[in-house]
Amino acid sequence: MNDRLHPDTLAAAQQRAADGSIRNAMTCDVEDYFQVSAFAPIIDRASWPSRECRVEANIDRILGLMDAGSVKGTFFTLGWIAERYPAMVKRIVAAGHELASHGYGHLRASDQDLAEFTDDITRSKGMLEDLGGQAVLGYRAPSFSIGTANLWALDALHAAGYRYSSSIYPIAHDHYGMPDAPRFAFYPNGPDGLLEVPITTVQMGGRKLPAGGGGYFRLLPYALSRWMMQRVNNVDQQSAIFYFHPWELDPGQPRPEGADLKSRFRHYVNLDRMEGRIAQLTRDFAWDRMDRIFLGSK
């Protein structure tokens, strides 16, 4: 794998905010509570349209948090959600955020063949561009499901017109992960191909530890998560990539029956603390959109 970072992109990734701090990428994966992969064994896709959707109200809360913190970010949005809540998509764009793709139906890239994956990423890109009125340059695979066995997906994304992906998590995990991947932005197939921007990790004792959000951010003490991101900024001199989901700010969400203990713990731990932690993040770091940090977009 060619992991050499093009000098122009490296310079863009290290652009600093007005106060001299490195800009980090605030990203939100726009999906609802019943669409998470951990619940796939107990929630039939056919039931999605009849379930209570809470994503729109949660996104409005997130937009308020980001506005209060003067933060612009990137919203990796499911086509299935965008199709049902077009006004919400328009509000995201009107607030100055980047609209990016999370695929159409929250299917893992690793569960699709080339034709299926190409149809999914093309369908979602076209739909989001029609709704948002702006080019969709970025993609994030559901459950970070691009890894060693399906790197062909990166070529398919490039062929479909995407400029970057944020689909690889360079850790060992039971549901995803590519531990041997580079920790920071790289071109898997050379500088003329797609840019991959992995979720943030810290290097400790020969291991890469997760430091980019999600369940780890809810589980670990906030001070530890802040220290890890500060280490990436100050020691590695790189932008951190932080991600979260709208349902993580919603402790009152319905709780489907039948999930195993591990899935319940991962999904529900510290939901009541998440909104306050996101608000604190907006004060503790400098943030921006993925496209502006890594592509130099205006």
CSV table of C-alpha atoms in Angstrom, one decimal:
chain,number,residue,atom,x,y,z
A,1,MET,CA,0.0,0.0,0.0
A,2,ASN,CA,1.3,3.4,-1.0
A,3,ASP,CA,0.8,5.6,2.1
A,4,ARG,CA,2.8,8.6,1.0
A,5,LEU,CA,1.0,11.8,1.8
A,6,HIS,CA,1.2,14.4,-1.0
A,7,PRO,CA,3.0,17.6,0.2
A,8,ASP,CA,0.1,19.8,-0.8
A,9,THR,CA,-2.4,17.8,1.2
A,10,LEU,CA,0.0,17.6,4.2
A,11,ALA,CA,0.2,21.4,4.2
A,12,ALA,CA,-3.6,21.6,4.1
A,13,ALA,CA,-3.9,19.1,6.9
A,14,GLN,CA,-1.6,21.3,9.1
A,15,GLN,CA,-3.3,24.6,8.4
A,16,ARG,CA,-3.9,26.3,11.7
A,17,ALA,CA,-6.7,28.4,13.2
A,18,ALA,CA,-6.3,32.1,13.8
A,19,ASP,CA,-4.9,31.5,17.3
A,20,GLY,CA,-2.2,29.2,16.0
A,21,SER,CA,-3.8,25.9,17.1
A,22,ILE,CA,-4.2,23.0,14.7
A,23,ARG,CA,-7.7,22.7,13.3
A,24,ASN,CA,-9.4,19.4,14.0
A,25,ALA,CA,-12.3,17.8,12.1
A,26,MET,CA,-15.7,17.6,13.8
A,27,THR,CA,-17.8,15.0,12.1
A,28,CYS,CA,-21.2,13.6,12.6
A,29,ASP,CA,-22.5,10.3,11.2
A,30,VAL,CA,-26.2,11.1,10.5
A,31,GLU,CA,-28.2,7.9,11.2
A,32,ASP,CA,-30.9,6.9,13.7
A,33,TYR,CA,-30.7,4.6,16.7
A,34,PHE,CA,-32.4,1.7,14.9
A,35,GLN,CA,-29.9,1.7,12.1
A,36,VAL,CA,-26.7,0.9,14.0
A,37,SER,CA,-24.9,-2.3,13.0
A,38,ALA,CA,-25.0,-3.7,16.5
A,39,PHE,CA,-28.8,-3.9,16.4
A,40,ALA,CA,-28.9,-5.5,12.9
A,41,PRO,CA,-29.6,-9.0,14.4
A,42,ILE,CA,-32.7,-7.8,16.3
A,43,ILE,CA,-34.1,-5.0,14.1
A,44,ASP,CA,-35.4,-6.0,10.6
A,45,ARG,CA,-34.6,-3.4,7.9
A,46,ALA,CA,-38.2,-3.8,6.8
A,47,SER,CA,-39.3,-2.3,10.1
A,48,TRP,CA,-37.3,0.9,9.7
A,49,PRO,CA,-40.1,3.0,8.0
A,50,SER,CA,-42.5,2.2,10.8
A,51,ARG,CA,-40.1,3.0,13.7
A,52,GLU,CA,-40.1,6.3,15.6
A,53,CYS,CA,-37.4,8.5,13.9
A,54,ARG,CA,-35.6,10.9,16.3
A,55,VAL,CA,-32.7,12.0,14.0
A,56,GLU,CA,-34.2,15.3,13.0
A,57,ALA,CA,-34.7,16.7,16.5
A,58,ASN,CA,-31.2,15.4,17.5
A,59,ILE,CA,-29.6,17.0,14.5
A,60,ASP,CA,-31.3,20.3,15.4
A,61,ARG,CA,-29.8,20.1,18.9
A,62,ILE,CA,-26.4,19.4,17.4
A,63,LEU,CA,-26.6,22.3,15.0
A,64,GLY,CA,-27.4,24.5,18.0
A,65,LEU,CA,-24.4,23.2,19.9
A,66,MET,CA,-22.1,23.8,17.0
A,67,ASP,CA,-23.5,27.3,16.3
A,68,ALA,CA,-23.0,28.2,20.0
A,69,GLY,CA,-19.4,27.1,19.7
A,70,SER,CA,-18.8,28.7,16.3
A,71,VAL,CA,-17.9,25.3,14.9
A,72,LYS,CA,-18.2,24.1,11.3
A,73,GLY,CA,-18.1,20.4,10.7
A,74,THR,CA,-18.8,17.6,8.3
A,75,PHE,CA,-22.1,15.6,8.4
A,76,PHE,CA,-21.7,12.1,6.8
A,77,THR,CA,-25.4,11.5,6.0
A,78,LEU,CA,-27.3,8.4,5.1
A,79,GLY,CA,-29.3,8.6,1.9
A,80,TRP,CA,-32.2,6.8,3.6
A,81,ILE,CA,-32.3,9.6,6.1
A,82,ALA,CA,-31.8,12.4,3.6
A,83,GLU,CA,-34.6,11.1,1.5
A,84,ARG,CA,-37.1,11.4,4.4
A,85,TYR,CA,-35.8,14.6,5.9
A,86,PRO,CA,-34.7,16.9,3.1
A,87,ALA,CA,-35.4,20.0,5.1
A,88,MET,CA,-33.0,18.8,7.7
A,89,VAL,CA,-30.3,18.3,5.1
A,90,LYS,CA,-30.9,21.8,3.8
A,91,ARG,CA,-30.5,23.2,7.3
A,92,ILE,CA,-27.2,21.5,7.7
A,93,VAL,CA,-25.9,23.1,4.5
A,94,ALA,CA,-27.5,26.5,5.3
A,95,ALA,CA,-25.5,26.5,8.6
A,96,GLY,CA,-22.2,26.3,6.6
A,97,HIS,CA,-21.4,22.6,7.3
A,98,GLU,CA,-20.0,20.1,4.8
A,99,LEU,CA,-22.5,17.5,3.5
A,100,ALA,CA,-20.8,14.2,2.9
A,101,SER,CA,-22.1,10.6,2.3
A,102,HIS,CA,-22.5,7.7,4.7
A,103,GLY,CA,-23.9,5.5,1.9
A,104,TYR,CA,-27.6,5.0,1.3
A,105,GLY,CA,-28.9,2.2,3.5
A,106,HIS,CA,-26.2,1.7,6.2
A,107,LEU,CA,-24.9,-1.4,4.6
A,108,ARG,CA,-21.3,-2.4,5.5
A,109,ALA,CA,-19.0,-2.0,2.6
A,110,SER,CA,-17.5,-5.4,3.5
A,111,ASP,CA,-21.0,-7.0,3.0
A,112,GLN,CA,-21.3,-5.7,-0.6
A,113,ASP,CA,-19.7,-6.7,-3.9
A,114,LEU,CA,-18.4,-4.1,-6.3
A,115,ALA,CA,-21.6,-3.6,-8.2
A,116,GLU,CA,-23.7,-3.3,-5.0
A,117,PHE,CA,-21.2,-0.9,-3.4
A,118,THR,CA,-21.0,1.3,-6.5
A,119,ASP,CA,-24.8,1.5,-6.7
A,120,ASP,CA,-25.0,2.5,-3.1
A,121,ILE,CA,-22.3,5.2,-3.1
A,122,THR,CA,-23.5,6.6,-6.5
A,123,ARG,CA,-27.1,6.7,-5.3
A,124,SER,CA,-26.3,8.5,-2.1
A,125,LYS,CA,-24.0,11.0,-3.7
A,126,GLY,CA,-26.5,12.0,-6.3
A,127,MET,CA,-29.3,12.4,-3.8
A,128,LEU,CA,-27.3,14.5,-1.4
A,129,GLU,CA,-26.0,16.7,-4.1
A,130,ASP,CA,-29.5,17.3,-5.4
A,131,LEU,CA,-30.8,18.2,-1.9
A,132,GLY,CA,-27.8,20.2,-0.7
A,133,GLY,CA,-26.9,22.0,-3.9
A,134,GLN,CA,-23.2,21.4,-3.4
A,135,ALA,CA,-20.7,18.8,-4.5
A,136,VAL,CA,-20.4,15.8,-2.1
A,137,LEU,CA,-16.6,15.0,-1.9
A,138,GLY,CA,-16.4,12.8,1.2
A,139,TYR,CA,-17.6,9.4,2.2
A,140,ARG,CA,-17.5,7.3,5.4
A,141,ALA,CA,-18.3,3.6,5.3
A,142,PRO,CA,-20.9,2.4,7.9
A,143,SER,CA,-19.0,0.8,10.8
A,144,PHE,CA,-15.7,1.7,9.3
A,145,SER,CA,-16.1,-1.3,7.0
A,146,ILE,CA,-13.2,-0.7,4.6
A,147,GLY,CA,-10.1,-2.7,5.4
A,148,THR,CA,-7.5,-5.1,4.1
A,149,ALA,CA,-10.0,-7.4,2.4
A,150,ASN,CA,-11.9,-4.8,0.5
A,151,LEU,CA,-9.5,-1.9,-0.4
A,152,TRP,CA,-11.1,-2.1,-3.9
A,153,ALA,CA,-13.8,0.1,-2.4
A,154,LEU,CA,-11.5,3.1,-2.3
A,155,ASP,CA,-11.0,2.8,-6.1
A,156,ALA,CA,-14.8,2.6,-6.5
A,157,LEU,CA,-15.2,5.7,-4.5
A,158,HIS,CA,-12.6,7.6,-6.6
A,159,ALA,CA,-14.3,6.4,-9.8
A,160,ALA,CA,-17.7,7.6,-8.5
A,161,GLY,CA,-16.3,11.2,-8.0
A,162,TYR,CA,-15.4,11.2,-4.3
A,163,ARG,CA,-12.2,13.0,-3.3
A,164,TYR,CA,-11.7,11.5,0.2
A,165,SER,CA,-12.8,8.8,2.5
A,166,SER,CA,-12.8,8.5,6.3
A,167,SER,CA,-13.6,4.8,6.5
A,168,ILE,CA,-10.6,3.1,8.0
A,169,TYR,CA,-10.0,2.9,11.8
A,170,PRO,CA,-6.4,1.8,12.4
A,171,ILE,CA,-7.2,-0.3,15.5
A,172,ALA,CA,-8.0,-3.9,16.4
A,173,HIS,CA,-11.8,-4.2,17.1
A,174,ASP,CA,-14.3,-7.1,16.9
A,175,HIS,CA,-16.5,-5.3,14.4
A,176,TYR,CA,-14.0,-3.3,12.3
A,177,GLY,CA,-10.5,-2.0,12.1
A,178,MET,CA,-7.3,-2.2,10.1
A,179,PRO,CA,-4.4,-2.1,12.7
A,180,ASP,CA,-1.7,-1.9,10.1
A,181,ALA,CA,-3.1,1.2,8.3
A,182,PRO,CA,-1.3,4.6,8.7
A,183,ARG,CA,-2.5,6.7,11.6
A,184,PHE,CA,-2.9,9.9,9.5
A,185,ALA,CA,-4.2,11.0,6.1
A,186,PHE,CA,-2.7,9.0,3.2
A,187,TYR,CA,-3.2,8.1,-0.4
A,188,PRO,CA,-3.5,4.3,-0.6
A,189,ASN,CA,-3.0,4.3,-4.4
A,190,GLY,CA,-0.8,7.4,-4.9
A,191,PRO,CA,-1.5,11.1,-5.0
A,192,ASP,CA,-3.7,10.9,-8.1
A,193,GLY,CA,-6.2,8.6,-6.2
A,194,LEU,CA,-8.5,8.9,-3.3
A,195,LEU,CA,-7.3,10.4,0.0
A,196,GLU,CA,-8.1,8.3,3.1
A,197,VAL,CA,-8.3,10.1,6.4
A,198,PRO,CA,-8.4,7.5,9.3
A,199,ILE,CA,-10.1,8.1,12.6
A,200,THR,CA,-7.7,9.4,15.2
A,201,THR,CA,-5.6,7.1,17.3
A,202,VAL,CA,-2.7,7.7,19.7
A,203,GLN,CA,0.5,5.6,19.7
A,204,MET,CA,1.2,4.2,23.2
A,205,GLY,CA,3.5,1.3,24.0
A,206,GLY,CA,3.6,0.0,20.5
A,207,ARG,CA,-0.2,0.0,20.2
A,208,LYS,CA,-2.7,2.3,18.5
A,209,LEU,CA,-5.4,3.4,20.9
A,210,PRO,CA,-8.8,4.9,19.8
A,211,ALA,CA,-9.0,8.6,20.4
A,212,GLY,CA,-11.5,9.8,17.8
A,213,GLY,CA,-14.9,9.6,19.5
A,214,GLY,CA,-17.9,7.2,19.4
A,215,GLY,CA,-18.4,4.8,22.3
A,216,TYR,CA,-14.8,5.2,23.5
A,217,PHE,CA,-15.5,8.9,24.0
A,218,ARG,CA,-18.6,8.2,26.1
A,219,LEU,CA,-16.9,5.4,28.1
A,220,LEU,CA,-13.5,7.1,28.9
A,221,PRO,CA,-13.2,10.1,31.3
A,222,TYR,CA,-13.4,13.3,29.3
A,223,ALA,CA,-10.0,14.5,30.5
A,224,LEU,CA,-8.4,11.4,29.0
A,225,SER,CA,-10.0,11.9,25.6
A,226,ARG,CA,-9.0,15.5,25.7
A,227,TRP,CA,-5.4,14.6,26.6
A,228,MET,CA,-5.2,12.1,23.7
A,229,MET,CA,-6.5,14.6,21.1
A,230,GLN,CA,-4.1,17.3,22.5
A,231,ARG,CA,-1.2,14.8,22.2
A,232,VAL,CA,-2.1,14.3,18.5
A,233,ASN,CA,-2.1,18.1,18.0
A,234,ASN,CA,1.0,18.9,20.1
A,235,VAL,CA,3.2,15.8,19.6
A,236,ASP,CA,2.2,14.5,16.2
A,237,GLN,CA,1.4,18.0,14.9
A,238,GLN,CA,-1.7,16.5,13.1
A,239,SER,CA,-5.4,17.2,13.0
A,240,ALA,CA,-7.6,14.9,15.0
A,241,ILE,CA,-10.7,13.4,13.5
A,242,PHE,CA,-13.6,13.2,15.9
A,243,TYR,CA,-16.9,11.5,15.2
A,244,PHE,CA,-20.2,11.0,16.9
A,245,HIS,CA,-23.8,10.1,16.1
A,246,PRO,CA,-27.1,12.0,16.7
A,247,TRP,CA,-28.5,9.2,18.8
A,248,GLU,CA,-25.6,9.5,21.2
A,249,LEU,CA,-27.1,12.7,22.5
A,250,ASP,CA,-30.5,11.1,23.0
A,251,PRO,CA,-30.8,9.2,26.3
A,252,GLY,CA,-34.6,9.0,25.9
A,253,GLN,CA,-34.5,7.0,22.7
A,254,PRO,CA,-36.6,3.8,22.4
A,255,ARG,CA,-34.7,0.7,23.6
A,256,PRO,CA,-35.4,-2.4,21.4
A,257,GLU,CA,-35.6,-5.7,23.1
A,258,GLY,CA,-33.3,-8.6,22.4
A,259,ALA,CA,-29.9,-7.0,22.2
A,260,ASP,CA,-27.0,-8.8,23.9
A,261,LEU,CA,-25.3,-7.3,27.0
A,262,LYS,CA,-22.2,-6.1,25.1
A,263,SER,CA,-24.3,-4.3,22.4
A,264,ARG,CA,-26.5,-2.7,25.1
A,265,PHE,CA,-23.5,-1.4,27.0
A,266,ARG,CA,-21.7,0.0,24.0
A,267,HIS,CA,-24.8,1.7,22.7
A,268,TYR,CA,-26.2,3.2,25.9
A,269,VAL,CA,-23.2,3.9,28.2
A,270,ASN,CA,-23.2,7.6,29.3
A,271,LEU,CA,-25.6,8.9,26.7
A,272,ASP,CA,-26.7,11.5,29.3
A,273,ARG,CA,-23.2,13.0,29.4
A,274,MET,CA,-22.6,13.3,25.7
A,275,GLU,CA,-24.3,16.6,25.0
A,276,GLY,CA,-22.2,18.3,27.7
A,277,ARG,CA,-19.0,16.7,26.5
A,278,ILE,CA,-19.6,17.8,22.9
A,279,ALA,CA,-20.2,21.3,24.1
A,280,GLN,CA,-16.9,21.2,26.1
A,281,LEU,CA,-15.1,19.9,23.0
A,282,THR,CA,-16.2,23.0,21.0
A,283,ARG,CA,-14.5,25.1,23.7
A,284,ASP,CA,-11.3,23.1,24.1
A,285,PHE,CA,-10.2,22.7,20.5
A,286,ALA,CA,-10.2,24.5,17.1
A,287,TRP,CA,-12.6,22.8,14.6
A,288,ASP,CA,-13.4,22.8,11.0
A,289,ARG,CA,-14.9,20.8,8.1
A,290,MET,CA,-13.0,17.8,6.6
A,291,ASP,CA,-12.9,19.3,3.1
A,292,ARG,CA,-11.4,22.5,4.3
A,293,ILE,CA,-8.7,20.8,6.4
A,294,PHE,CA,-7.7,18.1,4.1
A,295,LEU,CA,-8.6,19.3,0.6
A,296,GLY,CA,-7.9,23.0,1.1
A,297,SER,CA,-11.5,23.8,0.0
A,298,LYS,CA,-12.8,27.3,0.7
